[in-house]
Amino acid sequence: MFKLNVSDLNIGTRLGKDLFSADGSLLLKETTIINKDHLDRFKKRGIDEVYIAEEIVNAPQEKKEAAHIPNEKAFEKIYLESTHSVKEFLTKAKLGQPLEAAEVLEIVDTLFTQLFDGFNIFKNISILKEKDDYLFKHSINVAILCMLSGRWMNMNEHNVKQLGLAGVLHDIGKVFIDDKILNKDDALTNEEYQEMKKHAFLGYNYVNKLDWVNNPIAEAVLLHHERMDGRGYPNGVKDYGNNIFAPVLAVCDVYDAVTSERVYSNKRSPFAAADILWEESFGRLDPVVTSIFFNKIGDLLLGSTVKLSNGEIGKVVFTDAFRPTRPLIKVGNLFYNLGKEREIHIMEIIS
Ligand SMILES: [Fe+2]
Ligand SMILES: [Fe+2]
């Protein structure tokens, strides 16, 4: 491992050491393969030097080629394989068969080791999302977002993986809900909604019987729709007790739901989704988890080029820690402070 000036860094090189920002948060994990996005971000953040894995520099030809696989492709491959595995094990659960630890934990391990290049994942999740396979992709997305959040909250590796497991399993109860309700395109009737709400309890019941799933994970599955104003379900409790996974799961679940095409007709930019999450969070979701989530979205979008609802294109030049979804945008020589100009929204992130 040795230090390299960022200006000498090539796309496809592998990081030799975790890379942290000035405030100590993890930016990129050791072994991340550098892509163009990373190089742009290093420039934006004023990062001049990084540690490079030595073995890649002296690696035989085939290893070098492996390191040049574009990150997005690698992500897509893992994402689709994981989605396929979730599809398989949810089908098994639907048939009433118990899940083996290995088939589920393998997904979590793969996501854990491969996907800690956080910010690209945020973008890629929204690109890969489609209407079909909603439940499978949603389960994977929530697992990824939960593990990222666990990292941001400085949880240890065990708890981060437990969060991933909670994410993968959280909606397993939906396989016991009538397909007609589950796949309905229109809004659910009150009766159907009452039926749908049973998934939290049904999921808990199923997961609780698996001896390899710890109690707090089964409990998080039960609690993921509970809200701190007592208006959640299934029990309308006002807190998550001592469960450290449930508040994270609840935030990541809402975030993925509001960015998904299934719930809303158009894909939303992370800013718009975060706006909804912000509204949802007041008195309803855990404030510590949501503020960490918001700050990361702010970090991600600082320096991005965005399209505004008035048709103009500008650059995000400042994000406010208290309202990162409403940043300051520079359009030519003009500045729009979206914190004040409430009628203007970010429609799309261009780059
Ligand atoms: Fe759910
Ligand atoms: Fe969910």
mmCIF file of C-alpha atoms and ligand atoms in Angstrom:
data_model
loop_
_atom_site.group_PDB
_atom_site.id
_atom_site.type_symbol
_atom_site.label_atom_id
_atom_site.label_comp_id
_atom_site.label_asym_id
_atom_site.label_seq_id
_atom_site.Cartn_x
_atom_site.Cartn_y
_atom_site.Cartn_z
ATOM 1 C CA MET A 1 0.000 0.000 0.000
ATOM 2 C CA PHE A 2 1.295 3.465 -0.782
ATOM 3 C CA LYS A 3 0.129 7.045 -1.018
ATOM 4 C CA LEU A 4 -0.676 8.493 -4.425
ATOM 5 C CA ASN A 5 -1.476 12.003 -5.544
ATOM 6 C CA VAL A 6 -5.071 12.136 -6.827
ATOM 7 C CA SER A 7 -3.888 13.746 -10.076
ATOM 8 C CA ASP A 8 -1.885 10.535 -10.806
ATOM 9 C CA LEU A 9 -4.800 8.249 -9.963
ATOM 10 C CA ASN A 10 -6.300 6.160 -12.766
ATOM 11 C CA ILE A 11 -9.871 4.915 -13.039
ATOM 12 C CA GLY A 12 -9.923 1.241 -12.054
ATOM 13 C CA THR A 13 -7.303 1.538 -9.302
ATOM 14 C CA ARG A 14 -8.219 -0.043 -5.986
ATOM 15 C CA LEU A 15 -8.128 1.897 -2.707
ATOM 16 C CA GLY A 16 -5.700 0.467 -0.157
ATOM 17 C CA LYS A 17 -7.218 2.076 2.922
ATOM 18 C CA ASP A 18 -10.619 3.423 4.055
ATOM 19 C CA LEU A 19 -10.949 7.060 3.030
ATOM 20 C CA PHE A 20 -12.436 9.488 5.536
ATOM 21 C CA SER A 21 -13.639 13.081 5.169
ATOM 22 C CA ALA A 22 -12.260 15.929 7.279
ATOM 23 C CA ASP A 23 -15.158 15.399 9.745
ATOM 24 C CA GLY A 24 -14.300 11.722 10.125
ATOM 25 C CA SER A 25 -17.141 10.126 8.176
ATOM 26 C CA LEU A 26 -16.297 7.228 5.913
ATOM 27 C CA LEU A 27 -16.269 8.300 2.256
ATOM 28 C CA LEU A 28 -14.977 5.181 0.553
ATOM 29 C CA LYS A 29 -14.100 1.791 1.834
ATOM 30 C CA GLU A 30 -10.762 0.073 1.344
ATOM 31 C CA THR A 31 -10.775 -2.034 -1.888
ATOM 32 C CA THR A 32 -13.206 0.347 -3.640
ATOM 33 C CA ILE A 33 -12.353 0.521 -7.316
ATOM 34 C CA ILE A 34 -11.959 4.144 -8.334
ATOM 35 C CA ASN A 35 -14.287 5.426 -11.063
ATOM 36 C CA LYS A 36 -14.790 8.826 -12.690
ATOM 37 C CA ASP A 37 -17.382 9.909 -10.104
ATOM 38 C CA HIS A 38 -14.853 9.328 -7.345
ATOM 39 C CA LEU A 39 -12.200 11.423 -9.106
ATOM 40 C CA ASP A 40 -14.722 14.281 -9.500
ATOM 41 C CA ARG A 41 -15.670 14.003 -5.849
ATOM 42 C CA PHE A 42 -12.044 14.063 -4.693
ATOM 43 C CA LYS A 43 -11.654 17.327 -6.584
ATOM 44 C CA LYS A 44 -14.847 18.784 -5.064
ATOM 45 C CA ARG A 45 -13.840 17.841 -1.539
ATOM 46 C CA GLY A 46 -10.224 18.971 -1.908
ATOM 47 C CA ILE A 47 -8.837 15.460 -1.360
ATOM 48 C CA ASP A 48 -5.282 15.451 -2.731
ATOM 49 C CA GLU A 49 -3.919 12.057 -1.741
ATOM 50 C CA VAL A 50 -5.281 8.556 -1.232
ATOM 51 C CA TYR A 51 -3.817 5.173 -0.301
ATOM 52 C CA ILE A 52 -3.674 2.615 -3.087
ATOM 53 C CA ALA A 53 -3.548 -1.163 -2.731
ATOM 54 C CA GLU A 54 -0.015 -2.162 -3.675
ATOM 55 C CA GLU A 55 -0.853 -5.564 -5.088
ATOM 56 C CA ILE A 56 -2.952 -4.012 -7.858
ATOM 57 C CA VAL A 57 -0.010 -1.997 -9.140
ATOM 58 C CA ASN A 58 2.144 -5.095 -9.475
ATOM 59 C CA ALA A 59 -0.722 -7.421 -10.279
ATOM 60 C CA PRO A 60 -0.603 -9.848 -13.195
ATOM 61 C CA GLN A 61 -2.528 -8.758 -16.282
ATOM 62 C CA GLU A 62 -5.777 -10.588 -15.533
ATOM 63 C CA LYS A 63 -5.983 -9.044 -12.066
ATOM 64 C CA LYS A 64 -5.477 -5.596 -13.529
ATOM 65 C CA GLU A 65 -8.284 -6.209 -15.986
ATOM 66 C CA ALA A 66 -10.577 -7.342 -13.191
ATOM 67 C CA ALA A 67 -9.881 -4.093 -11.405
ATOM 68 C CA HIS A 68 -11.028 -2.186 -14.491
ATOM 69 C CA ILE A 69 -14.585 -3.510 -14.402
ATOM 70 C CA PRO A 70 -16.674 -0.344 -14.169
ATOM 71 C CA ASN A 71 -18.131 0.014 -10.707
ATOM 72 C CA GLU A 72 -21.650 0.548 -12.011
ATOM 73 C CA LYS A 73 -21.542 -2.775 -13.866
ATOM 74 C CA ALA A 74 -20.252 -4.588 -10.804
ATOM 75 C CA PHE A 75 -22.999 -3.007 -8.744
ATOM 76 C CA GLU A 76 -25.687 -3.936 -11.258
ATOM 77 C CA LYS A 77 -24.520 -7.547 -11.326
ATOM 78 C CA ILE A 78 -24.579 -7.905 -7.537
ATOM 79 C CA TYR A 79 -27.857 -6.032 -7.299
ATOM 80 C CA LEU A 80 -29.627 -8.223 -9.840
ATOM 81 C CA GLU A 81 -28.201 -11.441 -8.406
ATOM 82 C CA SER A 82 -29.309 -10.392 -4.926
ATOM 83 C CA THR A 83 -32.781 -9.512 -6.224
ATOM 84 C CA HIS A 84 -32.985 -12.956 -7.785
ATOM 85 C CA SER A 85 -31.982 -14.617 -4.501
ATOM 86 C CA VAL A 86 -34.598 -12.614 -2.592
ATOM 87 C CA LYS A 87 -37.194 -13.706 -5.143
ATOM 88 C CA GLU A 88 -36.213 -17.330 -4.543
ATOM 89 C CA PHE A 89 -36.352 -17.195 -0.781
ATOM 90 C CA LEU A 90 -39.579 -15.197 -0.655
ATOM 91 C CA THR A 91 -41.186 -17.811 -2.896
ATOM 92 C CA LYS A 92 -40.033 -20.466 -0.456
ATOM 93 C CA ALA A 93 -41.481 -18.508 2.461
ATOM 94 C CA LYS A 94 -44.773 -18.208 0.576
ATOM 95 C CA LEU A 95 -44.900 -21.987 0.326
ATOM 96 C CA GLY A 96 -44.574 -22.093 4.106
ATOM 97 C CA GLN A 97 -41.045 -23.509 4.085
ATOM 98 C CA PRO A 98 -38.510 -22.222 6.614
ATOM 99 C CA LEU A 99 -35.529 -20.314 5.257
ATOM 100 C CA GLU A 100 -31.987 -21.576 5.727
ATOM 101 C CA ALA A 101 -29.602 -19.147 7.375
ATOM 102 C CA ALA A 102 -27.030 -19.512 4.597
ATOM 103 C CA GLU A 103 -29.288 -18.441 1.724
ATOM 104 C CA VAL A 104 -30.206 -15.160 3.404
ATOM 105 C CA LEU A 105 -26.941 -14.334 5.164
ATOM 106 C CA GLU A 106 -25.013 -14.826 1.932
ATOM 107 C CA ILE A 107 -26.939 -11.934 0.373
ATOM 108 C CA VAL A 108 -26.226 -9.717 3.363
ATOM 109 C CA ASP A 109 -22.516 -10.641 3.303
ATOM 110 C CA THR A 110 -22.243 -9.941 -0.417
ATOM 111 C CA LEU A 111 -23.931 -6.564 -0.086
ATOM 112 C CA PHE A 112 -21.791 -5.764 2.946
ATOM 113 C CA THR A 113 -18.452 -6.525 1.323
ATOM 114 C CA GLN A 114 -19.171 -5.227 -2.162
ATOM 115 C CA LEU A 115 -21.389 -2.249 -1.780
ATOM 116 C CA PHE A 116 -19.866 0.207 0.584
ATOM 117 C CA ASP A 117 -19.227 2.768 -2.053
ATOM 118 C CA GLY A 118 -22.187 4.607 -0.608
ATOM 119 C CA PHE A 119 -22.931 7.534 -2.836
ATOM 120 C CA ASN A 120 -22.870 5.694 -6.126
ATOM 121 C CA ILE A 121 -25.269 3.222 -4.606
ATOM 122 C CA PHE A 122 -27.763 5.979 -3.886
ATOM 123 C CA LYS A 123 -27.747 6.966 -7.541
ATOM 124 C CA ASN A 124 -27.701 3.421 -8.855
ATOM 125 C CA ILE A 125 -30.582 2.236 -6.718
ATOM 126 C CA SER A 126 -32.868 4.762 -8.348
ATOM 127 C CA ILE A 127 -31.606 3.868 -11.817
ATOM 128 C CA LEU A 128 -32.177 0.144 -11.358
ATOM 129 C CA LYS A 129 -35.591 0.460 -9.783
ATOM 130 C CA GLU A 130 -38.474 -0.731 -11.904
ATOM 131 C CA LYS A 131 -42.098 -1.347 -11.325
ATOM 132 C CA ASP A 132 -41.751 -5.117 -11.704
ATOM 133 C CA ASP A 133 -40.187 -7.031 -8.901
ATOM 134 C CA TYR A 134 -41.003 -4.186 -6.523
ATOM 135 C CA LEU A 135 -40.955 -6.283 -3.376
ATOM 136 C CA PHE A 136 -37.648 -7.979 -4.200
ATOM 137 C CA LYS A 137 -35.841 -4.792 -5.164
ATOM 138 C CA HIS A 138 -37.381 -2.906 -2.272
ATOM 139 C CA SER A 139 -36.040 -5.557 0.130
ATOM 140 C CA ILE A 140 -32.540 -5.224 -1.327
ATOM 141 C CA ASN A 141 -32.690 -1.416 -1.409
ATOM 142 C CA VAL A 142 -33.789 -1.214 2.208
ATOM 143 C CA ALA A 143 -31.029 -3.661 3.194
ATOM 144 C CA ILE A 144 -28.415 -1.518 1.431
ATOM 145 C CA LEU A 145 -29.745 1.739 2.870
ATOM 146 C CA CYS A 146 -29.924 0.198 6.357
ATOM 147 C CA MET A 147 -26.313 -0.980 6.177
ATOM 148 C CA LEU A 148 -25.145 2.404 4.920
ATOM 149 C CA SER A 149 -27.044 4.110 7.733
ATOM 150 C CA GLY A 150 -25.512 1.721 10.267
ATOM 151 C CA ARG A 151 -22.084 2.676 8.947
ATOM 152 C CA TRP A 152 -22.876 6.361 9.159
ATOM 153 C CA MET A 153 -24.016 5.816 12.739
ATOM 154 C CA ASN A 154 -20.696 4.093 13.523
ATOM 155 C CA MET A 155 -22.299 0.763 14.375
ATOM 156 C CA ASN A 156 -19.946 -2.221 14.512
ATOM 157 C CA GLU A 157 -19.762 -4.762 11.683
ATOM 158 C CA HIS A 158 -22.046 -7.252 13.435
ATOM 159 C CA ASN A 159 -24.814 -4.702 13.924
ATOM 160 C CA VAL A 160 -24.421 -3.323 10.399
ATOM 161 C CA LYS A 161 -24.942 -6.851 9.041
ATOM 162 C CA GLN A 162 -27.876 -7.377 11.397
ATOM 163 C CA LEU A 163 -29.388 -4.216 9.922
ATOM 164 C CA GLY A 164 -28.870 -5.673 6.448
ATOM 165 C CA LEU A 165 -30.692 -8.804 7.566
ATOM 166 C CA ALA A 166 -33.562 -6.736 8.985
ATOM 167 C CA GLY A 167 -33.767 -4.905 5.649
ATOM 168 C CA VAL A 168 -33.860 -8.077 3.566
ATOM 169 C CA LEU A 169 -36.526 -9.662 5.804
ATOM 170 C CA HIS A 170 -38.635 -6.648 6.817
ATOM 171 C CA ASP A 171 -41.491 -7.117 4.305
ATOM 172 C CA ILE A 172 -41.414 -10.914 4.185
ATOM 173 C CA GLY A 173 -44.943 -10.886 5.655
ATOM 174 C CA LYS A 174 -46.195 -9.495 2.335
ATOM 175 C CA VAL A 175 -45.889 -12.935 0.760
ATOM 176 C CA PHE A 176 -48.817 -13.969 2.971
ATOM 177 C CA ILE A 177 -51.025 -11.136 1.677
ATOM 178 C CA ASP A 178 -53.391 -11.757 -1.230
ATOM 179 C CA ASP A 179 -51.601 -11.075 -4.557
ATOM 180 C CA LYS A 180 -54.558 -9.015 -5.759
ATOM 181 C CA ILE A 181 -53.997 -6.549 -2.933
ATOM 182 C CA LEU A 182 -50.208 -6.710 -3.133
ATOM 183 C CA ASN A 183 -50.057 -5.979 -6.859
ATOM 184 C CA LYS A 184 -52.972 -3.576 -7.105
ATOM 185 C CA ASP A 185 -52.103 -0.500 -9.162
ATOM 186 C CA ASP A 186 -54.845 1.745 -7.785
ATOM 187 C CA ALA A 187 -55.117 3.012 -4.240
ATOM 188 C CA LEU A 188 -56.191 0.345 -1.763
ATOM 189 C CA THR A 189 -59.678 0.431 -0.245
ATOM 190 C CA ASN A 190 -59.822 0.788 3.504
ATOM 191 C CA GLU A 191 -60.542 -2.911 3.853
ATOM 192 C CA GLU A 192 -57.611 -3.844 1.606
ATOM 193 C CA TYR A 193 -55.334 -1.490 3.513
ATOM 194 C CA GLN A 194 -56.311 -3.146 6.797
ATOM 195 C CA GLU A 195 -55.391 -6.471 5.205
ATOM 196 C CA MET A 196 -52.061 -5.128 3.885
ATOM 197 C CA LYS A 197 -51.153 -3.824 7.341
ATOM 198 C CA LYS A 198 -51.125 -7.406 8.616
ATOM 199 C CA HIS A 199 -47.798 -7.991 6.837
ATOM 200 C CA ALA A 200 -45.818 -6.559 9.775
ATOM 201 C CA PHE A 201 -47.250 -9.096 12.195
ATOM 202 C CA LEU A 202 -47.247 -11.979 9.714
ATOM 203 C CA GLY A 203 -43.597 -11.263 8.916
ATOM 204 C CA TYR A 204 -42.703 -11.173 12.590
ATOM 205 C CA ASN A 205 -44.492 -14.452 13.166
ATOM 206 C CA TYR A 206 -42.626 -16.157 10.347
ATOM 207 C CA VAL A 207 -39.181 -14.735 11.138
ATOM 208 C CA ASN A 208 -39.555 -15.350 14.875
ATOM 209 C CA LYS A 209 -39.746 -19.087 14.211
ATOM 210 C CA LEU A 210 -36.362 -19.141 12.476
ATOM 211 C CA ASP A 211 -33.812 -20.091 15.130
ATOM 212 C CA TRP A 212 -30.967 -18.286 13.347
ATOM 213 C CA VAL A 213 -32.719 -14.900 13.458
ATOM 214 C CA ASN A 214 -32.042 -12.949 16.652
ATOM 215 C CA ASN A 215 -34.928 -11.553 18.634
ATOM 216 C CA PRO A 216 -34.171 -7.856 17.937
ATOM 217 C CA ILE A 217 -34.346 -8.539 14.193
ATOM 218 C CA ALA A 218 -37.737 -10.259 14.430
ATOM 219 C CA GLU A 219 -38.866 -7.369 16.618
ATOM 220 C CA ALA A 220 -37.626 -4.791 14.088
ATOM 221 C CA VAL A 221 -39.705 -6.558 11.412
ATOM 222 C CA LEU A 222 -42.742 -6.182 13.671
ATOM 223 C CA LEU A 223 -41.987 -2.523 14.451
ATOM 224 C CA HIS A 224 -41.015 -1.122 11.052
ATOM 225 C CA HIS A 225 -44.361 0.662 10.475
ATOM 226 C CA GLU A 226 -44.731 1.963 14.014
ATOM 227 C CA ARG A 227 -44.477 5.741 14.346
ATOM 228 C CA MET A 228 -43.539 7.863 17.322
ATOM 229 C CA ASP A 229 -46.891 9.690 17.253
ATOM 230 C CA GLY A 230 -48.608 6.357 17.918
ATOM 231 C CA ARG A 231 -50.317 6.365 14.534
ATOM 232 C CA GLY A 232 -48.314 3.534 13.036
ATOM 233 C CA TYR A 233 -49.181 -0.152 12.990
ATOM 234 C CA PRO A 234 -49.703 -2.961 13.961
ATOM 235 C CA ASN A 235 -49.841 -1.959 17.647
ATOM 236 C CA GLY A 236 -49.736 1.846 17.547
ATOM 237 C CA VAL A 237 -46.829 1.964 20.003
ATOM 238 C CA LYS A 238 -45.031 5.293 20.416
ATOM 239 C CA ASP A 239 -41.451 4.086 20.506
ATOM 240 C CA TYR A 240 -39.222 1.240 19.464
ATOM 241 C CA GLY A 241 -38.228 0.315 23.015
ATOM 242 C CA ASN A 242 -34.574 -0.702 23.176
ATOM 243 C CA ASN A 243 -34.530 -1.920 19.599
ATOM 244 C CA ILE A 244 -31.678 -0.142 17.793
ATOM 245 C CA PHE A 245 -32.560 -1.575 14.371
ATOM 246 C CA ALA A 246 -36.241 -0.604 14.092
ATOM 247 C CA PRO A 247 -35.757 3.211 13.880
ATOM 248 C CA VAL A 248 -33.177 2.799 11.098
ATOM 249 C CA LEU A 249 -35.363 0.298 9.272
ATOM 250 C CA ALA A 250 -38.360 2.649 9.465
ATOM 251 C CA VAL A 251 -36.442 5.585 7.915
ATOM 252 C CA CYS A 252 -34.873 3.507 5.117
ATOM 253 C CA ASP A 253 -38.213 1.868 4.327
ATOM 254 C CA VAL A 254 -39.934 5.252 3.924
ATOM 255 C CA TYR A 255 -37.065 6.614 1.836
ATOM 256 C CA ASP A 256 -37.151 3.691 -0.579
ATOM 257 C CA ALA A 257 -40.948 3.789 -0.769
ATOM 258 C CA VAL A 258 -41.048 7.488 -1.705
ATOM 259 C CA THR A 259 -38.370 7.070 -4.371
ATOM 260 C CA SER A 260 -40.093 4.065 -5.924
ATOM 261 C CA GLU A 261 -42.200 4.175 -9.014
ATOM 262 C CA ARG A 262 -44.815 1.952 -7.476
ATOM 263 C CA VAL A 263 -45.966 4.449 -4.906
ATOM 264 C CA TYR A 264 -45.692 7.548 -7.065
ATOM 265 C CA SER A 265 -46.024 7.790 -10.797
ATOM 266 C CA ASN A 266 -42.614 9.349 -11.418
ATOM 267 C CA LYS A 267 -39.217 8.555 -10.064
ATOM 268 C CA ARG A 268 -38.225 11.310 -7.719
ATOM 269 C CA SER A 269 -34.832 12.841 -7.254
ATOM 270 C CA PRO A 270 -33.272 12.125 -3.856
ATOM 271 C CA PHE A 271 -34.027 15.751 -2.958
ATOM 272 C CA ALA A 272 -37.754 15.363 -3.576
ATOM 273 C CA ALA A 273 -37.790 12.045 -1.746
ATOM 274 C CA ALA A 274 -35.899 13.568 1.145
ATOM 275 C CA ASP A 275 -38.466 16.381 1.247
ATOM 276 C CA ILE A 276 -41.234 13.834 1.787
ATOM 277 C CA LEU A 277 -39.118 12.001 4.327
ATOM 278 C CA TRP A 278 -38.587 15.330 6.090
ATOM 279 C CA GLU A 279 -42.347 15.931 6.335
ATOM 280 C CA GLU A 280 -42.886 12.362 7.480
ATOM 281 C CA SER A 281 -40.137 12.594 10.067
ATOM 282 C CA PHE A 282 -41.536 15.307 12.339
ATOM 283 C CA GLY A 283 -42.665 13.556 15.480
ATOM 284 C CA ARG A 284 -43.014 10.307 13.568
ATOM 285 C CA LEU A 285 -39.553 8.942 12.772
ATOM 286 C CA ASP A 286 -36.440 8.859 14.910
ATOM 287 C CA PRO A 287 -34.859 12.360 14.727
ATOM 288 C CA VAL A 288 -31.262 11.160 15.105
ATOM 289 C CA VAL A 289 -31.500 8.630 12.285
ATOM 290 C CA THR A 290 -33.293 11.057 9.969
ATOM 291 C CA SER A 291 -30.791 13.843 10.570
ATOM 292 C CA ILE A 292 -27.887 11.511 9.721
ATOM 293 C CA PHE A 293 -29.725 10.403 6.603
ATOM 294 C CA PHE A 294 -30.425 14.001 5.558
ATOM 295 C CA ASN A 295 -26.852 15.111 6.051
ATOM 296 C CA LYS A 296 -25.630 12.304 3.833
ATOM 297 C CA ILE A 297 -28.109 13.224 1.105
ATOM 298 C CA GLY A 298 -26.850 16.797 1.391
ATOM 299 C CA ASP A 299 -23.234 15.617 1.081
ATOM 300 C CA LEU A 300 -24.100 13.509 -1.921
ATOM 301 C CA LEU A 301 -25.689 16.327 -3.803
ATOM 302 C CA LEU A 302 -23.257 19.113 -3.018
ATOM 303 C CA GLY A 303 -21.634 20.077 -6.308
ATOM 304 C CA SER A 304 -24.224 18.228 -8.437
ATOM 305 C CA THR A 305 -25.748 19.802 -11.524
ATOM 306 C CA VAL A 306 -29.525 19.814 -11.214
ATOM 307 C CA LYS A 307 -32.587 20.700 -13.269
ATOM 308 C CA LEU A 308 -35.101 22.914 -11.473
ATOM 309 C CA SER A 309 -38.890 22.948 -11.790
ATOM 310 C CA ASN A 310 -38.661 26.330 -13.588
ATOM 311 C CA GLY A 311 -36.615 24.628 -16.319
ATOM 312 C CA GLU A 312 -33.292 26.198 -15.364
ATOM 313 C CA ILE A 313 -30.136 24.192 -14.818
ATOM 314 C CA GLY A 314 -27.783 25.022 -11.959
ATOM 315 C CA LYS A 315 -25.252 23.725 -9.518
ATOM 316 C CA VAL A 316 -25.809 22.917 -5.833
ATOM 317 C CA VAL A 317 -23.331 25.191 -4.066
ATOM 318 C CA PHE A 318 -24.494 24.972 -0.455
ATOM 319 C CA THR A 319 -26.605 22.566 1.579
ATOM 320 C CA ASP A 320 -27.984 23.585 4.947
ATOM 321 C CA ALA A 321 -27.583 20.906 7.642
ATOM 322 C CA PHE A 322 -31.062 21.780 8.919
ATOM 323 C CA ARG A 323 -32.738 21.578 5.531
ATOM 324 C CA PRO A 324 -30.460 19.733 3.093
ATOM 325 C CA THR A 325 -33.330 19.126 0.688
ATOM 326 C CA ARG A 326 -33.602 22.862 0.039
ATOM 327 C CA PRO A 327 -30.091 23.912 -0.962
ATOM 328 C CA LEU A 328 -28.601 27.016 -2.532
ATOM 329 C CA ILE A 329 -28.390 26.695 -6.304
ATOM 330 C CA LYS A 330 -26.246 28.766 -8.641
ATOM 331 C CA VAL A 331 -27.715 29.353 -12.094
ATOM 332 C CA GLY A 332 -25.322 31.470 -14.170
ATOM 333 C CA ASN A 333 -24.789 34.537 -12.011
ATOM 334 C CA LEU A 334 -28.024 34.044 -10.082
ATOM 335 C CA PHE A 335 -28.525 32.203 -6.810
ATOM 336 C CA TYR A 336 -31.740 30.447 -5.815
ATOM 337 C CA ASN A 337 -32.149 29.763 -2.137
ATOM 338 C CA LEU A 338 -34.691 26.940 -2.216
ATOM 339 C CA GLY A 339 -35.116 27.301 1.540
ATOM 340 C CA LYS A 340 -36.918 30.554 0.781
ATOM 341 C CA GLU A 341 -38.136 30.040 -2.780
ATOM 342 C CA ARG A 342 -40.496 27.258 -1.827
ATOM 343 C CA GLU A 343 -42.279 27.061 -5.186
ATOM 344 C CA ILE A 344 -39.082 25.924 -6.950
ATOM 345 C CA HIS A 345 -38.105 22.266 -6.683
ATOM 346 C CA ILE A 346 -35.245 20.141 -7.900
ATOM 347 C CA MET A 347 -36.652 17.923 -10.620
ATOM 348 C CA GLU A 348 -33.651 15.920 -11.643
ATOM 349 C CA ILE A 349 -29.995 15.401 -10.900
ATOM 350 C CA ILE A 350 -28.130 15.668 -14.173
ATOM 351 C CA SER A 351 -24.616 14.894 -12.982
HETATM 352 FE FE FE B 1 -43.603 -2.945 5.353
HETATM 353 FE FE FE B 2 -41.049 -1.977 3.196
#
